[in-house]
Coordinates of C-alpha atoms in Angstrom, one line a residue:
M1 CA -234.1 127.0 -13.1
T2 CA -236.0 123.8 -13.0
M3 CA -239.3 123.3 -14.8
T4 CA -242.7 123.4 -13.0
L5 CA -246.0 122.1 -14.2
P6 CA -248.5 124.7 -15.5
P7 CA -252.1 124.8 -14.3
R8 CA -254.1 121.8 -15.6
Q9 CA -256.8 123.1 -17.9
S10 CA -258.4 119.6 -18.1
D11 CA -259.5 120.0 -14.4
R12 CA -261.8 122.8 -15.5
L13 CA -262.7 121.8 -19.1
F14 CA -263.1 118.0 -19.0
H15 CA -266.0 116.4 -17.2
D16 CA -265.2 112.7 -16.8
L17 CA -268.7 111.2 -17.4
L18 CA -267.7 107.9 -19.0
L19 CA -265.3 106.5 -16.4
P20 CA -266.6 104.7 -13.2
E21 CA -265.7 106.0 -9.8
E22 CA -263.1 103.2 -9.4
T23 CA -261.2 104.6 -12.4
L24 CA -261.4 108.2 -11.2
K25 CA -259.7 107.2 -8.0
V26 CA -257.0 105.5 -10.1
R27 CA -256.5 108.7 -12.1
Q28 CA -255.9 110.6 -8.8
Q29 CA -253.5 108.0 -7.6
A30 CA -251.6 107.9 -10.9
R31 CA -251.4 111.7 -11.0
E32 CA -250.0 111.9 -7.5
V33 CA -247.4 109.2 -8.2
A34 CA -246.5 110.8 -11.6
E35 CA -246.0 114.3 -10.1
R36 CA -244.1 113.0 -7.0
E37 CA -242.0 110.2 -8.4
V38 CA -241.6 110.8 -12.2
F39 CA -241.8 114.5 -12.8
P40 CA -238.7 115.4 -10.7
H41 CA -236.7 113.0 -13.0
A42 CA -238.5 114.0 -16.2
R43 CA -236.0 116.6 -17.4
E44 CA -233.1 114.2 -17.0
I45 CA -235.0 111.4 -18.5
G46 CA -235.9 113.4 -21.6
A47 CA -232.4 114.8 -22.2
R48 CA -230.0 111.9 -21.7
E49 CA -228.8 109.8 -24.6
E50 CA -230.0 106.2 -24.8
A51 CA -227.9 103.9 -22.7
V52 CA -228.5 101.0 -20.3
E53 CA -227.2 103.0 -17.4
H54 CA -229.8 105.7 -18.2
F55 CA -232.8 103.6 -17.8
P56 CA -235.1 105.4 -15.3
W57 CA -234.9 102.9 -12.5
A58 CA -236.1 105.2 -9.7
P59 CA -239.4 106.0 -11.4
F60 CA -239.8 102.5 -12.6
R61 CA -239.5 101.0 -9.2
A62 CA -241.7 103.7 -7.7
L63 CA -244.5 102.7 -10.1
G64 CA -244.2 99.1 -8.9
A65 CA -244.2 100.1 -5.3
A66 CA -247.2 102.3 -5.7
G67 CA -249.2 99.4 -7.3
L68 CA -249.6 101.0 -10.7
F69 CA -248.2 97.9 -12.5
A70 CA -251.0 95.9 -11.0
M71 CA -253.8 97.8 -12.7
P72 CA -254.2 95.6 -15.8
F73 CA -254.5 92.3 -14.0
D74 CA -257.1 90.2 -12.1
A75 CA -257.2 89.7 -8.4
G76 CA -255.0 86.6 -8.6
Y77 CA -252.1 88.6 -9.8
G78 CA -253.0 92.3 -9.7
A79 CA -255.4 94.9 -8.5
G80 CA -258.5 93.0 -9.6
L81 CA -260.3 96.1 -10.8
G82 CA -263.7 95.9 -12.6
H83 CA -262.5 98.2 -15.4
R84 CA -258.9 97.2 -15.9
A85 CA -258.3 98.6 -19.4
A86 CA -259.8 101.9 -18.5
A87 CA -257.6 102.2 -15.4
T88 CA -254.5 101.2 -17.3
A89 CA -255.1 103.7 -20.1
T90 CA -255.8 106.4 -17.5
V91 CA -252.5 105.7 -15.8
I92 CA -250.7 106.0 -19.2
E93 CA -252.3 109.4 -19.8
E94 CA -251.2 110.7 -16.5
L95 CA -247.6 109.3 -16.9
A96 CA -247.4 110.8 -20.5
Y97 CA -248.3 114.2 -19.1
V98 CA -245.0 114.3 -17.3
S99 CA -242.8 111.9 -19.3
S100 CA -243.6 110.2 -22.6
S101 CA -240.7 107.7 -22.1
V102 CA -242.0 106.5 -18.8
A103 CA -245.5 106.1 -20.2
A104 CA -244.1 104.0 -23.1
I105 CA -242.1 101.8 -20.7
Y106 CA -245.3 101.3 -18.7
D107 CA -247.3 100.5 -21.8
V108 CA -244.9 97.8 -23.0
H109 CA -244.2 96.4 -19.5
C110 CA -247.9 96.1 -18.5
I111 CA -250.0 96.0 -21.7
L112 CA -247.8 94.2 -24.1
A113 CA -245.6 91.9 -22.1
G114 CA -248.0 91.6 -19.1
N115 CA -251.2 91.2 -21.1
A116 CA -249.6 88.6 -23.4
L117 CA -248.2 86.7 -20.4
A118 CA -251.7 86.7 -18.9
F119 CA -252.5 84.1 -21.6
G120 CA -249.8 81.8 -20.2
S121 CA -250.1 78.9 -17.8
S122 CA -250.4 79.4 -14.1
A123 CA -246.8 78.3 -13.6
L124 CA -245.6 80.8 -16.2
K125 CA -247.6 83.6 -14.6
D126 CA -246.4 82.6 -11.1
R127 CA -242.8 82.8 -12.3
W128 CA -243.0 85.9 -14.4
L129 CA -246.2 87.9 -14.0
R130 CA -246.1 88.2 -10.2
P131 CA -242.6 89.9 -10.2
L132 CA -243.7 92.0 -13.3
V133 CA -246.5 93.4 -11.2
T134 CA -244.3 94.4 -8.4
G135 CA -241.6 95.8 -10.7
D136 CA -239.0 93.2 -9.7
V137 CA -238.5 92.1 -13.3
V138 CA -238.8 94.1 -16.5
G139 CA -240.9 92.7 -19.4
A140 CA -240.5 93.1 -23.2
F141 CA -242.7 92.1 -26.2
A142 CA -241.3 91.2 -29.6
T143 CA -243.2 91.1 -32.9
T144 CA -241.3 93.6 -35.1
E145 CA -238.4 92.5 -37.3
P146 CA -236.2 94.2 -39.8
G147 CA -238.6 93.1 -42.5
A148 CA -241.9 92.7 -40.6
S149 CA -243.6 95.4 -38.6
S150 CA -247.2 96.3 -39.6
D151 CA -247.1 93.2 -41.9
L152 CA -247.1 90.3 -39.5
S153 CA -248.0 87.7 -42.1
V154 CA -246.4 84.3 -41.8
D155 CA -244.5 84.9 -45.0
A156 CA -243.0 88.2 -43.6
L157 CA -242.0 86.8 -40.2
Q158 CA -238.5 85.3 -40.2
T159 CA -238.0 84.4 -36.5
E160 CA -238.6 80.7 -36.4
A161 CA -239.2 78.2 -33.5
E162 CA -238.6 74.6 -34.2
Q163 CA -240.2 72.1 -31.9
T164 CA -237.9 69.4 -30.4
A165 CA -238.4 66.6 -28.0
D166 CA -237.6 68.9 -25.1
G167 CA -239.2 72.1 -26.2
W168 CA -238.3 74.7 -28.9
V169 CA -235.3 76.1 -30.6
V170 CA -235.6 79.8 -31.6
T171 CA -233.6 81.4 -34.3
G172 CA -234.1 84.9 -35.7
R173 CA -233.9 88.6 -35.0
K174 CA -236.4 91.2 -33.6
R175 CA -236.1 95.0 -34.0
F176 CA -237.1 98.1 -32.0
I177 CA -237.8 96.0 -28.9
T178 CA -238.7 98.3 -26.1
N179 CA -237.1 97.6 -22.7
S180 CA -234.9 94.8 -24.2
P181 CA -231.6 96.2 -23.0
V182 CA -232.7 95.9 -19.4
A183 CA -235.5 93.3 -19.6
D184 CA -235.6 90.0 -17.8
F185 CA -237.8 88.3 -20.3
V186 CA -239.4 88.8 -23.7
V187 CA -242.6 87.4 -25.2
V188 CA -241.6 86.6 -28.8
L189 CA -243.9 86.0 -31.8
C190 CA -242.3 83.1 -33.8
R191 CA -243.1 81.3 -37.0
T192 CA -244.0 77.7 -36.3
G193 CA -244.5 76.0 -39.6
Q194 CA -247.3 77.9 -41.4
R195 CA -248.7 79.4 -38.2
M196 CA -247.3 81.6 -35.4
T197 CA -246.7 80.9 -31.7
L198 CA -245.8 83.1 -28.8
L199 CA -242.9 81.9 -26.6
L200 CA -241.5 83.5 -23.4
V201 CA -237.7 83.7 -23.6
P202 CA -235.7 84.6 -20.4
L203 CA -233.1 87.1 -21.5
K204 CA -230.6 87.1 -18.6
D205 CA -227.7 84.6 -19.1
T206 CA -229.7 82.6 -21.7
P207 CA -227.3 80.9 -24.2
G208 CA -227.8 82.2 -27.8
V209 CA -229.5 85.4 -26.8
R210 CA -227.8 88.7 -27.7
I211 CA -229.1 92.2 -27.2
G212 CA -227.8 94.9 -29.5
P213 CA -226.9 98.4 -28.3
P214 CA -229.7 100.8 -27.6
D215 CA -231.0 102.7 -30.7
K216 CA -230.4 106.4 -30.8
K217 CA -233.7 108.1 -31.4
L218 CA -235.3 111.5 -32.0
G219 CA -237.3 111.3 -28.8
N220 CA -238.5 109.0 -26.0
R221 CA -234.9 108.6 -25.2
A222 CA -235.4 106.7 -21.9
Q223 CA -237.6 104.2 -23.7
L224 CA -234.7 101.9 -24.6
T225 CA -235.1 99.9 -27.8
A226 CA -232.7 97.5 -29.4
D227 CA -232.4 94.5 -31.7
V228 CA -232.7 91.1 -30.0
Y229 CA -230.9 88.1 -31.6
F230 CA -231.8 84.5 -31.1
D231 CA -229.2 82.0 -32.2
G232 CA -230.5 78.5 -31.6
V233 CA -232.0 79.5 -28.2
E234 CA -233.5 76.6 -26.4
V235 CA -236.9 77.3 -24.8
P236 CA -238.8 74.8 -22.6
D237 CA -242.1 73.5 -23.9
D238 CA -243.9 75.0 -20.9
H239 CA -242.8 78.5 -22.0
V240 CA -245.5 78.6 -24.8
V241 CA -247.8 81.5 -24.1
G242 CA -251.3 80.4 -25.0
D243 CA -251.8 77.6 -27.5
I244 CA -249.4 76.5 -30.2
G245 CA -250.4 78.2 -33.5
Q246 CA -252.5 80.9 -31.8
G247 CA -249.7 83.4 -31.3
L248 CA -250.9 85.8 -34.0
R249 CA -254.4 86.2 -32.5
I250 CA -253.0 86.8 -29.0
A251 CA -250.4 89.3 -30.4
L252 CA -253.0 91.2 -32.4
S253 CA -255.4 91.3 -29.4
T254 CA -252.5 92.6 -27.3
L255 CA -251.5 95.2 -29.8
T256 CA -255.1 96.4 -30.0
Y257 CA -255.0 96.9 -26.2
G258 CA -251.6 98.7 -26.7
R259 CA -253.1 101.1 -29.3
I260 CA -255.6 102.2 -26.7
G261 CA -252.7 102.9 -24.4
I262 CA -250.8 104.8 -27.1
G263 CA -254.0 106.9 -27.8
A264 CA -254.1 107.7 -24.1
A265 CA -250.4 108.7 -24.2
G266 CA -251.2 111.0 -27.1
V267 CA -253.9 112.7 -24.9
G268 CA -251.4 113.1 -22.1
L269 CA -248.8 114.7 -24.3
A270 CA -251.4 116.9 -26.1
Q271 CA -252.8 118.1 -22.7
A272 CA -249.3 118.9 -21.5
A273 CA -248.5 120.9 -24.6
F274 CA -251.9 122.6 -24.4
D275 CA -251.4 123.6 -20.8
I276 CA -248.0 125.1 -21.5
A277 CA -249.4 127.1 -24.4
A278 CA -252.4 128.3 -22.5
D279 CA -250.3 129.4 -19.5
H280 CA -247.9 131.3 -21.8
V281 CA -250.4 133.2 -23.9
A282 CA -252.3 134.2 -20.8
R283 CA -249.1 135.9 -19.5
R284 CA -246.9 136.9 -22.5
Q285 CA -247.1 140.6 -23.5
V286 CA -246.8 141.5 -27.2
F287 CA -247.5 144.9 -28.7
G288 CA -249.0 146.1 -25.4
K289 CA -251.4 143.1 -25.1
R290 CA -251.3 139.6 -23.8
L291 CA -251.0 137.0 -26.5
G292 CA -254.3 135.5 -25.3
E293 CA -256.1 138.8 -26.3
F294 CA -255.4 138.0 -30.0
Q295 CA -258.3 136.1 -31.6
H296 CA -255.9 133.8 -33.4
W297 CA -254.8 132.2 -30.1
Q298 CA -258.3 132.2 -28.6
F299 CA -259.6 130.3 -31.6
K300 CA -256.6 128.0 -31.8
L301 CA -256.9 127.0 -28.1
A302 CA -260.7 126.5 -28.5
E303 CA -260.1 124.2 -31.4
R304 CA -257.4 122.2 -29.6
A305 CA -259.5 121.9 -26.4
T306 CA -262.3 120.4 -28.4
E307 CA -260.0 117.9 -30.0
I308 CA -258.4 116.9 -26.7
E309 CA -262.0 116.3 -25.4
N310 CA -262.7 114.1 -28.4
A311 CA -259.4 112.2 -28.1
R312 CA -259.9 111.5 -24.4
N313 CA -263.5 110.3 -25.0
L314 CA -262.3 108.0 -27.8
Y315 CA -259.7 106.1 -25.8
Q316 CA -262.0 105.9 -22.8
K317 CA -264.8 104.4 -24.9
A318 CA -262.4 101.9 -26.5
A319 CA -261.1 100.9 -23.1
L320 CA -264.6 100.5 -21.7
R321 CA -265.5 98.2 -24.6
L322 CA -262.4 96.1 -24.0
D323 CA -263.4 95.9 -20.3
A324 CA -266.9 94.8 -21.4
G325 CA -265.4 91.7 -23.1
V326 CA -264.9 92.9 -26.7
A327 CA -261.6 91.5 -27.7
F328 CA -261.1 93.8 -30.6
P329 CA -262.9 97.1 -29.8
E330 CA -262.9 98.6 -33.3
P331 CA -263.2 101.1 -34.7
E332 CA -262.7 103.0 -31.4
A333 CA -259.2 101.6 -30.7
A334 CA -258.0 102.6 -34.2
M335 CA -259.7 105.9 -33.9
A336 CA -258.2 106.6 -30.5
K337 CA -254.7 105.7 -31.6
H338 CA -254.5 107.7 -34.8
Y339 CA -256.6 110.7 -33.5
G340 CA -254.8 111.0 -30.1
T341 CA -251.3 110.7 -31.5
S342 CA -251.8 113.0 -34.4
L343 CA -253.3 115.6 -32.1
A344 CA -250.2 115.3 -29.8
V345 CA -247.9 116.2 -32.7
D346 CA -250.2 119.1 -33.8
M347 CA -250.6 120.5 -30.3
A348 CA -246.9 120.3 -29.6
R349 CA -246.1 122.2 -32.8
D350 CA -248.7 124.8 -31.8
A351 CA -247.2 125.2 -28.3
I352 CA -243.8 125.8 -29.8
Q353 CA -245.3 128.5 -32.1
A354 CA -247.1 130.1 -29.1
L355 CA -243.9 130.3 -27.1
G356 CA -241.9 131.6 -30.1
G357 CA -238.2 131.5 -29.6
Y358 CA -238.7 130.0 -26.1
G359 CA -240.5 127.1 -27.7
F360 CA -237.4 126.2 -29.7
L361 CA -235.3 126.2 -26.6
R362 CA -234.3 123.4 -24.2
E363 CA -232.7 125.8 -21.8
L364 CA -232.0 129.5 -21.8
G365 CA -228.3 130.2 -21.6
D366 CA -228.7 133.4 -19.6
D367 CA -230.3 132.0 -16.5
G368 CA -230.8 128.3 -17.1
T369 CA -234.6 128.5 -17.4
Q370 CA -235.8 125.2 -18.9
F371 CA -238.5 124.6 -21.5
R372 CA -240.4 121.4 -22.4
A373 CA -242.3 122.1 -25.6
E374 CA -239.5 121.0 -27.9
E375 CA -239.2 117.7 -25.9
I376 CA -242.9 117.0 -26.3
Y377 CA -242.6 117.7 -30.0
R378 CA -239.8 115.2 -30.3
D379 CA -241.5 112.6 -28.2
S380 CA -244.9 112.8 -29.7
K381 CA -243.9 111.9 -33.3
I382 CA -243.3 108.2 -32.5
G383 CA -246.9 107.8 -31.5
E384 CA -248.0 108.2 -35.1
I385 CA -245.7 105.3 -36.1
Y386 CA -245.3 102.5 -33.5
E387 CA -247.9 99.9 -32.5
G388 CA -249.5 100.2 -35.9
A389 CA -248.8 103.2 -38.0
N390 CA -251.6 105.7 -38.3
E391 CA -252.1 104.8 -41.9
I392 CA -252.8 101.2 -40.8
Q393 CA -255.3 102.5 -38.2
K394 CA -257.2 104.4 -40.9
W395 CA -257.3 101.2 -43.0
V396 CA -258.8 99.4 -40.0
I397 CA -261.5 102.0 -39.7
A398 CA -262.1 101.9 -43.5
R399 CA -262.4 98.1 -43.3
T400 CA -265.1 98.5 -40.7
I401 CA -266.9 100.9 -42.9
L402 CA -266.6 99.2 -46.3
G403 CA -265.9 95.6 -45.4
R404 CA -262.9 93.3 -46.1
D405 CA -264.1 92.5 -49.6
I406 CA -263.4 96.0 -50.7
T407 CA -260.5 97.1 -48.4
G408 CA -258.7 93.7 -48.3

């Protein structure tokens, strides 16, 4: 028996007062696409082991055809919206509601690879950003290394780019690179002397590039990640993204944008788990009563509904500040990321507890009934870790409060 979506509690509880009408229309569009094109594949996406042949091509291409990849970009290349970050984060929330993996793929493709590429030359954008927006190519973004993740200092970064008369030669290794097993290009943060520079490296048939096998993960299994090796890879000079030596600033700005997206994904996952739990306790009979008649679950759902409200407001406020021209909308971006992702884990755990034994199941052997709470639980955990661990987000907030002279 296939899964169906429970009633959406947010449609009754949440009053979207922050977002402009333009973004509300994007939410409706994204929801329709997510339910029509992604949800029918969601069970298979969440259950299959990581492999190149298991990348969710049908949903990916459907997002491109529906114009959802165009949301973050200006009219020259994309939708040309007035509130691009708000629209993009809203799309991610709607995608995460049905599939965390697809939301993560979208985040990296559009916010990380696409946003970084937006700093490139017109020629670079014409070659790579246009097909990214239509979904004809897949983008990746590479900062993390085996010994450098939250620490992106020049001393920690080992991937180097040496300038030559014809361009650059890249040597090094990146780790946990989303989309890399199927990507057409990757934007790479490289050490260039005592500074850092972003370079776009085509991945298909490029001498010296090697993609490792996909990592086997707890969750987000269709979000393929792998090591990327660069062994003397020659990159033309016009493949510099932004200015030489300015790579770290662009990367940090891009990752800040990404954290808003991850916060939105946390909200989508939390809302999905909440709706599953609310639907179950309203129907499940225990000791002659429905579970919802017990005050414990009444209070628990009331608390979680309030937290989801707060988490959604936080990511929306951070996105709107970004749209207003604030390059680093702190502390809201850090708050949105750590609060939304922690809430997703907590709410998924609560949903499993509410469902009891059914919450622990993927599928009931007797009649094939499928359950999603365990998948949300597995998928949600990575949100507390990637694109800046939540401990780092709390440090960013503390730095805003106390200043760098105290926090470092």
